[in-house]
Short mmCIF file of C-alpha atoms and ligand atoms in Angstrom, two decimals:
data_model
loop_
_atom_site.label_atom_id
_atom_site.label_comp_id
_atom_site.label_asym_id
_atom_site.label_seq_id
_atom_site.Cartn_x
_atom_site.Cartn_y
_atom_site.Cartn_z
CA UNK Z 661 8.12 -56.17 23.03
CA UNK Z 662 7.92 -54.21 19.67
CA UNK Z 663 11.08 -53.36 17.43
CA UNK Z 664 11.67 -50.30 18.94
CA UNK Z 665 11.66 -50.85 22.53
CA UNK Z 666 14.27 -53.68 21.88
CA UNK Z 667 16.03 -51.58 19.98
CA UNK Z 668 15.93 -49.00 22.55
CA UNK Z 669 16.78 -51.27 25.33
CA UNK Z 670 19.55 -52.50 24.00
CA UNK Z 671 21.05 -48.89 23.55
CA UNK Z 672 20.58 -48.19 27.21
CA UNK Z 673 21.96 -50.72 28.40
CA UNK Z 674 25.21 -50.11 26.39
CA UNK Z 675 25.31 -47.08 27.86
CA UNK Z 676 24.35 -48.60 31.62
CA UNK Z 677 27.81 -50.49 30.75
CA UNK Z 678 29.72 -48.04 29.54
CA UNK Z 679 28.73 -45.25 32.58
CA UNK Z 680 27.28 -43.14 30.51
CA UNK Z 681 23.35 -43.94 31.38
CA UNK Z 682 21.66 -40.76 33.04
CA UNK Z 683 19.07 -40.00 35.56
CA UNK Z 684 17.05 -37.40 37.08
CA UNK Z 685 17.17 -36.52 40.60
CA UNK Z 686 13.75 -34.89 41.65
CA UNK Z 687 13.96 -31.35 43.97
CA UNK Z 688 11.20 -31.07 46.84
CA UNK Z 689 10.97 -27.23 47.31
CA UNK Z 690 12.69 -25.15 46.18
CA UNK Z 691 16.15 -24.02 44.18
CA UNK Z 692 18.48 -22.93 45.80
CA UNK Z 693 21.25 -23.59 47.71
CA UNK Z 694 20.55 -25.91 50.20
CA UNK Z 695 18.11 -28.79 48.78
CA UNK Z 696 16.69 -31.62 49.11
CA UNK Z 697 16.76 -34.00 47.06
CA UNK Z 698 16.04 -38.34 46.62
CA UNK Z 699 14.82 -36.94 51.03
CA UNK Z 700 18.73 -35.80 51.98
CA UNK Z 701 19.47 -32.14 52.44
CA UNK Z 702 22.30 -31.21 50.20
CA UNK Z 703 24.28 -28.23 49.50
CA UNK Z 704 23.90 -27.66 45.90
CA UNK Z 705 27.06 -27.29 43.65
CA UNK Z 706 26.13 -27.39 40.36
CA UNK Z 707 23.25 -25.24 39.27
CA UNK Z 708 23.22 -22.21 37.34
CA UNK Z 709 22.64 -20.27 39.63
CA UNK Z 710 25.58 -18.13 40.06
CA UNK Z 711 23.78 -14.88 41.99
CA UNK Z 712 21.61 -17.16 44.11
CA UNK Z 713 18.89 -15.69 42.38
CA UNK Z 714 17.15 -18.77 41.79
CA UNK Z 715 14.90 -18.92 45.37
CA UNK Z 716 14.99 -15.38 45.72
CA UNK Z 717 11.74 -14.61 47.48
CA UNK Z 718 11.48 -10.87 45.03
CA UNK Z 719 11.71 -12.64 42.18
CA UNK Z 720 8.58 -14.35 43.03
CA UNK Z 721 6.86 -12.16 44.38
CA UNK Z 722 7.35 -9.82 41.65
CA UNK Z 723 6.04 -13.25 39.92
CA UNK Z 724 3.04 -13.89 41.90
CA UNK Z 725 2.19 -9.88 41.89
CA UNK Z 726 2.09 -10.53 37.32
CA UNK Z 727 0.57 -13.97 38.01
CA UNK Z 728 -2.43 -12.36 39.31
CA UNK Z 729 -3.23 -9.54 36.95
CA UNK Z 730 -1.82 -11.42 34.20
CA UNK Z 731 -3.00 -15.23 34.65
CA UNK Z 732 -0.90 -17.65 34.20
CA UNK Z 733 -0.44 -18.10 29.68
CA UNK Z 734 0.49 -16.03 27.64
CA UNK Z 735 -2.04 -17.95 25.06
CA UNK Z 736 -0.09 -17.50 21.86
CA UNK Z 737 3.10 -16.12 19.74
CA UNK Z 738 4.28 -12.60 20.06
CA UNK Z 739 3.62 -11.64 17.06
CA UNK Z 740 -0.07 -13.27 17.65
CA UNK Z 741 -1.43 -12.10 20.47
CA UNK Z 742 1.42 -12.80 22.89
CA UNK Z 743 2.91 -10.29 23.63
CA UNK Z 744 2.49 -8.31 27.33
CA UNK Z 745 3.25 -5.36 28.33
CA UNK Z 746 5.87 -6.94 31.21
CA UNK Z 747 7.24 -8.45 27.58
CA UNK Z 748 8.60 -5.17 26.21
CA UNK Z 749 9.43 -3.98 29.75
CA UNK Z 750 12.01 -5.96 30.37
CA UNK Z 751 12.89 -6.01 26.85
CA UNK Z 752 13.15 -1.99 26.63
CA UNK Z 753 15.25 -2.89 30.21
CA UNK Z 754 17.53 -5.78 28.77
CA UNK Z 755 18.11 -3.81 26.21
CA UNK Z 756 19.75 -1.22 28.61
CA UNK Z 757 21.13 -2.84 30.61
CA UNK Z 758 23.75 -4.49 28.09
CA UNK Z 759 23.63 -1.08 26.13
CA UNK Z 760 22.13 -1.71 22.49
CA UNK Z 761 19.39 -0.38 20.83
CA UNK Z 762 16.51 -3.23 21.37
CA UNK Z 763 16.70 -6.90 22.76
CA UNK Z 764 13.94 -9.87 21.83
CA UNK Z 765 12.93 -12.48 24.52
CA UNK Z 766 13.05 -16.12 23.30
CA UNK Z 767 11.69 -18.42 25.60
CA UNK Z 768 14.94 -20.91 25.89
CA UNK Z 769 18.97 -19.75 24.85
CA UNK Z 770 18.02 -23.30 22.80
CA UNK Z 771 15.36 -21.20 20.84
CA UNK Z 772 17.59 -17.97 20.55
CA UNK Z 773 20.43 -19.99 19.05
CA UNK Z 774 18.52 -21.81 16.73
CA UNK Z 775 16.83 -19.06 15.95
CA UNK Z 776 18.62 -16.67 15.40
CA UNK Z 777 21.40 -19.18 12.96
CA UNK Z 778 18.02 -20.21 11.39
CA UNK Z 779 17.00 -17.11 9.99
CA UNK Z 780 20.51 -14.81 9.22
CA UNK Z 781 22.55 -17.72 7.74
CA UNK Z 782 22.00 -19.40 4.98
CA UNK Z 783 23.89 -22.28 2.85
CA UNK Z 784 25.24 -18.69 0.86
CA UNK Z 785 26.88 -17.97 4.22
CA UNK Z 786 30.37 -19.14 6.74
CA UNK Z 787 29.53 -20.61 9.78
CA UNK Z 788 33.03 -20.26 11.56
CA UNK Z 789 32.74 -21.53 15.13
CA UNK Z 790 35.02 -22.21 18.43
CA UNK Z 791 34.55 -26.73 18.85
CA UNK Z 792 33.38 -26.01 22.20
CA UNK Z 793 30.32 -24.37 21.61
CA UNK Z 794 27.10 -24.86 23.34
CA UNK Z 795 25.22 -27.72 21.99
CA UNK Z 796 22.76 -25.14 20.62
CA UNK Z 797 24.71 -23.40 18.51
CA UNK Z 798 26.04 -26.42 16.86
CA UNK Z 799 22.62 -27.80 15.99
CA UNK Z 800 21.15 -24.06 14.80
CA UNK Z 801 24.21 -23.76 12.77
CA UNK Z 802 23.85 -26.85 10.91
CA UNK Z 803 20.34 -25.98 10.80
CA UNK Z 804 21.07 -23.34 8.75
CA UNK Z 805 23.11 -25.29 6.26
CA UNK Z 806 25.92 -22.40 6.35
CA UNK Z 807 29.39 -23.65 5.51
CA UNK Z 808 29.93 -24.56 8.67
CA UNK Z 809 34.09 -24.19 10.26
CA UNK Z 810 34.47 -25.83 13.22
CA UNK Z 811 38.17 -23.98 14.93
CA UNK Z 812 39.59 -25.08 18.00
CA UNK Z 813 38.86 -24.90 21.35
CA UNK Z 814 40.58 -20.81 21.55
CA UNK Z 815 42.34 -20.74 18.22
CA UNK Z 816 42.50 -17.82 17.59
CA UNK Z 817 45.18 -18.27 14.30
CA UNK Z 818 42.52 -21.51 13.48
CA UNK Z 819 39.70 -18.55 13.46
CA UNK Z 820 42.06 -16.33 10.80
CA UNK Z 821 42.91 -19.48 8.81
CA UNK Z 822 38.88 -19.93 8.66
CA UNK Z 823 37.60 -16.75 8.00
CA UNK Z 824 40.52 -16.80 5.51
CA UNK Z 825 39.03 -19.20 3.45
CA UNK Z 826 35.30 -17.98 3.90
CA UNK Z 827 36.58 -15.28 2.14
CA UNK Z 828 38.48 -17.10 -0.70
CA UNK Z 829 35.23 -20.51 -0.76
CA UNK Z 830 33.20 -19.97 -4.49
CA UNK Z 831 30.02 -19.22 -3.94
CA UNK Z 832 26.91 -19.88 -6.51
CA UNK Z 833 24.75 -16.91 -7.64
CA UNK Z 834 23.26 -15.45 -4.21
CA UNK Z 835 20.27 -12.70 -3.65
CA UNK Z 836 22.81 -11.39 -1.21
CA UNK Z 837 26.33 -10.77 -0.45
CA UNK Z 838 27.61 -13.89 1.55
CA UNK Z 839 28.41 -13.34 5.03
CA UNK Z 840 31.01 -15.03 7.67
CA UNK Z 841 29.60 -15.04 11.12
CA UNK Z 842 32.22 -15.55 13.87
CA UNK Z 843 30.30 -17.26 16.91
CA UNK Z 844 30.79 -18.41 20.57
CA UNK Z 845 30.59 -18.63 23.96
CA UNK Z 846 32.17 -16.22 25.90
CA UNK Z 847 31.87 -18.66 29.59
CA UNK Z 848 32.32 -22.28 27.93
CA UNK Z 849 30.54 -23.84 29.40
CA UNK Z 850 32.01 -27.08 30.77
CA UNK Z 851 35.11 -25.69 31.14
CA UNK Z 852 34.50 -22.03 32.71
CA UNK Z 853 37.29 -20.72 30.27
CA UNK Z 854 36.24 -16.97 28.49
CA UNK Z 855 36.74 -16.85 24.65
CA UNK Z 856 39.34 -13.75 23.83
CA UNK Z 857 36.50 -11.10 22.47
CA UNK Z 858 38.82 -8.18 21.79
CA UNK Z 859 40.95 -10.52 19.26
CA UNK Z 860 37.83 -12.44 17.93
CA UNK Z 861 36.74 -9.02 17.15
CA UNK Z 862 39.44 -7.77 15.85
CA UNK Z 863 39.94 -10.12 13.15
CA UNK Z 864 36.04 -10.65 12.69
CA UNK Z 865 36.27 -6.73 11.32
CA UNK Z 866 39.12 -7.81 9.57
CA UNK Z 867 37.59 -9.81 7.57
CA UNK Z 868 34.58 -8.64 7.12
CA UNK Z 869 32.27 -11.52 8.91
CA UNK Z 870 29.59 -10.74 11.52
CA UNK Z 871 30.32 -11.15 15.64
CA UNK Z 872 27.97 -13.50 17.61
CA UNK Z 873 28.25 -14.55 20.85
CA UNK Z 874 26.60 -17.10 23.67
CA UNK Z 875 27.39 -15.04 26.81
CA UNK Z 876 24.75 -17.83 28.99
CA UNK Z 877 26.94 -17.34 32.01
CA UNK Z 878 28.81 -14.34 31.56
CA UNK Z 879 25.72 -12.47 31.65
CA UNK Z 880 24.74 -11.19 35.75
CA UNK Z 881 28.43 -12.26 36.92
CA UNK Z 882 31.68 -10.21 34.77
CA UNK Z 883 31.80 -6.42 34.39
CA UNK Z 884 32.00 -3.80 36.62
CA UNK Z 885 28.68 -3.95 37.03
CA UNK Z 886 27.66 -8.09 36.27
CA UNK Z 887 26.14 -6.53 32.11
CA UNK Z 888 29.00 -9.55 31.04
CA UNK Z 889 31.07 -10.53 28.75
CA UNK Z 890 31.48 -7.44 26.90
CA UNK Z 891 31.59 -4.81 30.01
CA UNK Z 892 34.03 -7.09 31.13
CA UNK Z 893 36.42 -6.40 27.96
CA UNK Z 894 35.52 -2.46 27.08
CA UNK Z 895 38.14 -0.45 28.01
CA UNK Z 896 41.96 0.28 26.97
CA UNK Z 897 42.32 -2.44 23.46
CA UNK Z 898 39.48 -3.50 24.36
CA UNK Z 899 35.75 -3.21 22.50
CA UNK Z 900 32.68 -1.84 22.62
CA UNK Z 901 29.13 -2.90 23.05
CA UNK Z 902 28.67 -2.69 19.14
CA UNK Z 903 31.54 -4.69 18.26
CA UNK Z 904 29.35 -7.91 19.21
CA UNK Z 905 26.23 -7.17 16.68
CA UNK Z 906 24.53 -10.46 18.04
CA UNK Z 907 24.75 -10.85 22.05
CA UNK Z 908 22.54 -13.10 23.10
CA UNK Z 909 22.32 -14.17 27.09
CA UNK Z 910 19.65 -16.70 29.06
CA UNK Z 911 17.53 -15.61 32.31
CA UNK Z 912 17.68 -19.58 33.71
CA UNK Z 913 21.35 -18.78 35.00
CA UNK Z 914 22.97 -15.78 37.25
CA UNK Z 915 18.84 -14.21 36.78
CA UNK Z 916 17.63 -17.70 38.07
CA UNK Z 917 14.66 -16.91 35.55
CA UNK Z 918 14.11 -19.00 32.26
CA UNK Z 919 14.38 -17.89 29.09
CA UNK Z 920 16.80 -15.90 27.32
CA UNK Z 921 16.98 -12.97 24.96
CA UNK Z 922 18.59 -11.72 22.00
CA UNK Z 923 20.25 -7.69 21.59
CA UNK Z 924 20.92 -5.78 19.15
CA UNK Z 925 20.79 -3.43 15.91
CA UNK Z 926 17.36 -2.50 15.83
CA UNK Z 927 17.58 -3.79 12.18
CA UNK Z 928 19.15 -7.26 13.48
CA UNK Z 929 15.63 -7.44 16.31
CA UNK Z 930 13.65 -6.19 13.79
CA UNK Z 931 14.67 -8.99 11.28
CA UNK Z 932 14.00 -11.57 13.44
CA UNK Z 933 10.93 -10.20 14.81
CA UNK Z 934 10.51 -11.21 10.73
CA UNK Z 935 12.02 -14.66 10.44
CA UNK Z 936 13.07 -16.44 13.70
CA UNK Z 937 11.03 -19.44 13.09
CA UNK Z 938 11.64 -20.97 17.22
CA UNK Z 939 10.13 -17.48 18.08
CA UNK Z 940 7.62 -16.87 15.12
CA UNK Z 941 6.09 -20.14 15.95
CA UNK Z 942 6.26 -19.96 19.61
CA UNK Z 943 4.01 -18.96 22.03
CA UNK Z 944 5.40 -16.15 24.39
CA UNK Z 945 6.71 -16.74 27.62
CA UNK Z 946 4.05 -16.66 30.35
CA UNK Z 947 4.00 -12.25 31.41
CA UNK Z 948 4.51 -13.58 35.32
CA UNK Z 949 8.72 -14.65 34.49
CA UNK Z 950 8.77 -11.56 32.55
CA UNK Z 951 8.52 -9.94 36.12
CA UNK Z 952 10.16 -12.37 38.05
CA UNK Z 953 13.02 -11.28 35.11
CA UNK Z 954 12.77 -7.76 35.39
CA UNK Z 955 12.72 -8.32 39.09
CA UNK Z 956 15.74 -10.03 39.05
CA UNK Z 957 17.57 -6.95 36.91
CA UNK Z 958 16.65 -4.67 38.99
CA UNK Z 959 18.52 -7.38 42.31
CA UNK Z 960 22.16 -7.44 39.61
CA UNK Z 961 21.89 -3.45 39.05
CA UNK Z 962 20.82 -2.55 43.13
CA UNK Z 963 23.34 -5.72 44.52
CA UNK Z 964 26.61 -5.25 43.40
CA UNK Z 965 27.97 -7.17 46.78
CA UNK Z 966 25.99 -10.24 45.44
CA UNK Z 967 28.97 -10.61 42.76
CA UNK Z 968 31.45 -9.12 45.49
CA UNK Z 969 30.94 -12.51 46.79
CA UNK Z 970 30.31 -14.64 44.71
CA UNK Z 971 34.35 -13.66 44.09
CA UNK Z 972 35.54 -13.84 46.89
CA UNK Z 973 33.90 -17.81 46.59
CA UNK Z 974 35.61 -18.49 43.54
CA UNK Z 975 39.03 -16.94 45.56
CA UNK Z 976 38.58 -19.36 48.47
CA UNK Z 977 37.54 -22.30 46.18
CA UNK Z 978 40.37 -21.62 44.49
CA UNK Z 979 42.71 -21.86 46.91
CA UNK Z 980 41.32 -24.69 49.34
CA UNK Z 981 41.56 -27.09 45.92
CA UNK Z 982 45.31 -25.87 45.29
CA UNK Z 983 46.30 -26.45 48.83
CA UNK Z 984 44.60 -29.92 49.34
CA UNK Z 985 46.59 -30.44 45.39
CA UNK Z 986 43.05 -31.19 43.24
CA UNK Z 987 43.75 -28.97 40.23
CA UNK Z 988 40.52 -27.52 38.83
CA UNK Z 989 41.12 -26.04 35.02
CA UNK Z 990 39.62 -26.85 31.86
CA UNK Z 991 41.92 -29.95 30.10
CA UNK Z 992 41.88 -28.09 26.97
CA UNK Z 993 45.02 -26.39 25.88
CA UNK Z 994 43.15 -22.72 26.94
CA UNK Z 995 46.10 -20.61 25.28
CA UNK Z 996 44.04 -18.89 23.44
CA UNK Z 997 41.53 -17.64 25.85
CA UNK Z 998 41.56 -14.38 27.90
CA UNK Z 999 43.86 -13.62 30.22
CA UNK Z 1000 43.21 -14.65 34.12
CA UNK Z 1001 40.04 -16.11 33.72
CA UNK Z 1002 40.20 -18.47 36.22
CA UNK Z 1003 39.52 -16.02 39.05
CA UNK Z 1004 36.45 -14.80 37.46
CA UNK Z 1005 34.14 -17.61 36.39
CA UNK Z 1006 31.99 -19.47 38.38
CA UNK Z 1007 32.64 -23.02 36.70
CA UNK Z 1008 35.50 -24.64 37.89
CA UNK Z 1009 35.74 -27.96 36.83
CA UNK Z 1010 37.68 -30.60 37.67
CA UNK Z 1011 38.16 -33.32 34.68
CA UNK Z 1012 38.44 -36.89 36.04
CA UNK Z 1013 38.77 -38.68 32.83
CA UNK Z 1014 36.89 -41.87 33.64
CA UNK Z 1015 33.25 -41.93 33.58
CA UNK Z 1016 32.96 -44.49 36.57
CA UNK Z 1017 35.42 -42.99 38.41
CA UNK Z 1018 33.45 -39.03 37.95
CA UNK Z 1019 29.99 -41.51 39.12
CA UNK Z 1020 31.93 -43.09 41.46
CA UNK Z 1021 33.30 -39.03 43.94
CA UNK Z 1022 29.85 -38.09 42.27
CA UNK Z 1023 28.61 -40.08 45.00
CA UNK Z 1024 30.08 -40.39 47.65
CA UNK Z 1025 30.14 -36.09 47.86
CA UNK Z 1026 26.18 -37.19 47.71
CA UNK Z 1027 26.34 -39.12 50.47
CA UNK Z 1028 28.37 -36.79 52.07
CA UNK Z 1029 25.37 -33.75 51.80
CA UNK Z 1030 27.24 -32.03 48.04
CA UNK Z 1031 25.28 -32.25 44.73
CA UNK Z 1032 28.13 -32.36 42.59
CA UNK Z 1033 26.87 -33.66 38.86
CA UNK Z 1034 29.01 -36.44 37.03
CA UNK Z 1035 29.04 -34.08 33.46
CA UNK Z 1036 30.58 -37.34 30.95
CA UNK Z 1037 30.15 -38.08 27.43
CA UNK Z 1038 28.72 -37.04 25.06
CA UNK Z 1039 28.82 -33.76 27.28
CA UNK Z 1040 32.34 -33.09 26.78
CA UNK Z 1041 34.78 -35.21 25.06
CA UNK Z 1042 35.98 -39.29 25.17
CA UNK Z 1043 38.00 -39.54 28.33
CA UNK Z 1044 36.76 -36.05 30.40
CA UNK Z 1045 34.83 -36.32 32.15
CA UNK Z 1046 34.28 -34.27 34.81
CA UNK Z 1047 32.90 -32.82 38.39
CA UNK Z 1048 31.35 -29.64 37.01
CA UNK Z 1049 31.30 -27.37 40.55
CA UNK Z 1050 29.54 -24.01 39.93
CA UNK Z 1051 29.89 -21.59 43.00
CA UNK Z 1052 27.29 -19.06 43.49
CA UNK Z 1053 26.90 -16.15 46.06
CA UNK Z 1054 24.48 -17.99 48.08
CA UNK Z 1055 27.78 -20.39 49.50
CA UNK Z 1056 28.57 -19.52 52.44
CA UNK Z 1057 32.22 -20.21 53.16
CA UNK Z 1058 31.92 -22.85 55.13
CA UNK Z 1059 30.14 -24.77 53.01
CA UNK Z 1060 32.82 -24.59 50.54
CA UNK Z 1061 35.44 -25.54 53.25
CA UNK Z 1062 33.82 -28.38 53.67
CA UNK Z 1063 33.19 -29.44 49.71
CA UNK Z 1064 36.55 -29.33 49.48
CA UNK Z 1065 37.16 -31.67 52.11
CA UNK Z 1066 34.93 -34.10 51.11
CA UNK Z 1067 36.42 -33.50 47.51
CA UNK Z 1068 39.78 -34.23 48.71
CA UNK Z 1069 38.55 -37.56 51.02
CA UNK Z 1070 36.77 -38.94 47.61
CA UNK Z 1071 39.31 -38.60 46.05
CA UNK Z 1072 41.35 -40.27 48.70
CA UNK Z 1073 38.42 -43.29 48.18
CA UNK Z 1074 37.58 -43.27 44.19
CA UNK Z 1075 41.21 -43.49 43.54
CA UNK Z 1076 41.07 -39.71 42.08
CA UNK Z 1077 45.19 -38.25 41.01
CA UNK Z 1078 43.31 -34.42 41.50
CA UNK Z 1079 46.97 -33.31 41.79
CA UNK Z 1080 48.49 -34.96 38.94
CA UNK Z 1081 45.71 -35.13 35.94
CA UNK Z 1082 47.49 -35.24 32.76
CA UNK Z 1083 46.51 -31.81 29.97
CA UNK Z 1084 45.20 -33.89 26.97
CA UNK Z 1085 47.45 -32.49 24.16
CA UNK Z 1086 46.22 -30.02 22.54
C1 PLP V 1173 22.63 -23.44 29.20
C2 PLP V 1173 22.49 -22.78 27.63
C3 PLP V 1173 22.58 -22.50 26.98
C4 PLP V 1173 21.03 -22.58 26.20
O1 PLP V 1173 19.95 -21.59 27.57
P1 PLP V 1173 18.56 -22.25 27.51
O2 PLP V 1173 17.64 -21.07 27.90
O3 PLP V 1173 19.02 -23.51 29.06
O4 PLP V 1173 18.02 -23.06 26.85
C5 PLP V 1173 22.74 -21.79 25.01
N1 PLP V 1173 23.76 -21.58 25.14
C6 PLP V 1173 24.72 -21.66 26.77
C7 PLP V 1173 26.05 -21.54 26.80
C8 PLP V 1173 24.36 -22.08 27.51
O5 PLP V 1173 25.14 -22.58 28.51
#
């Protein structure tokens, strides 16, 4: 064994000893609500397929039709020869859907966040970011070289202090006016709470900063028509679509496909086409995926009952958990989060704390026929390991009831005091 192997082996052993070793489980067949994993059927309660579209045959049909017409690969980056009518059509449909002038497709949300932040910010600029933002926003911010101001979760006064500090910063002469960006997830991916976008938009405006939001878990779900967090916050005292300067959402979650897009002004998209390196230097997504995403968008538009079913499922799950004394919710102080988020977020975490017990509970659930992944550090902060339970429009009420029963039994067996979760200090 060479030196690298030996080192890695030791580090892996340490991870395993701490209950932090992770492994994959290959699904056999489609990734719907009912799936087969390790040869056993189980009900999936941890995917991001909130509307139940990932295994919808209409998406597969749209993809198959485009596959037979366009083949599989795009063959190049979009600026070279990889841009297809399917991409152009999807971009236009997405821009219309979210009410912005233009949209630009990326091959993943990760690529979009890295590409956008690196393109728009330099060392002369300031980035004011919620501490629980998605890893891709953190990496993109670091890569940009901007002064990274990490702010407590949903802590509006801290956002304000950071913006004030950014304005005071003495800057070396630079080619343009320095920028400040406020960057946040809308629905936080491991906690499920929702940033107060109207408050953040007001702060950003007051300090002359731009607002960038990652709506990976809100797009397709929130708002009267599923248009995402900006629609949810529209209306009296809320925000307008163009209060969000840079809007990012993914196509791999509620839309059930893969990829992502950035929506915003004509100028923003034009600029990203020139400068976003993860877009310029990356092969365009297969046209068939764009066709599938367009079909999914049509379903989001035409079948609002999916969102109604999702919200009914969320309510059923929460009521059942409460009855059983199982405390669902974020372990973080969420004072500054938008009011009422608990009822509309498909992400309903059960925070256990220790990694080993969380794993044991996840294993118990799997034995009982439910797949709920144990989320452990470093994905979440130390001592906040959790079951990230997610609901979908495709779950049947009986499946939710059965999950709750198995959860209660599992908590008993694994010694989890699910009702007495101490909320860690704010
Ligand atoms: C999933 C996710 C991403 C990454 O998107 P991918 O398309 O999976 O790369 C980015 N931001 C948030 C908030 C996410 O939840």
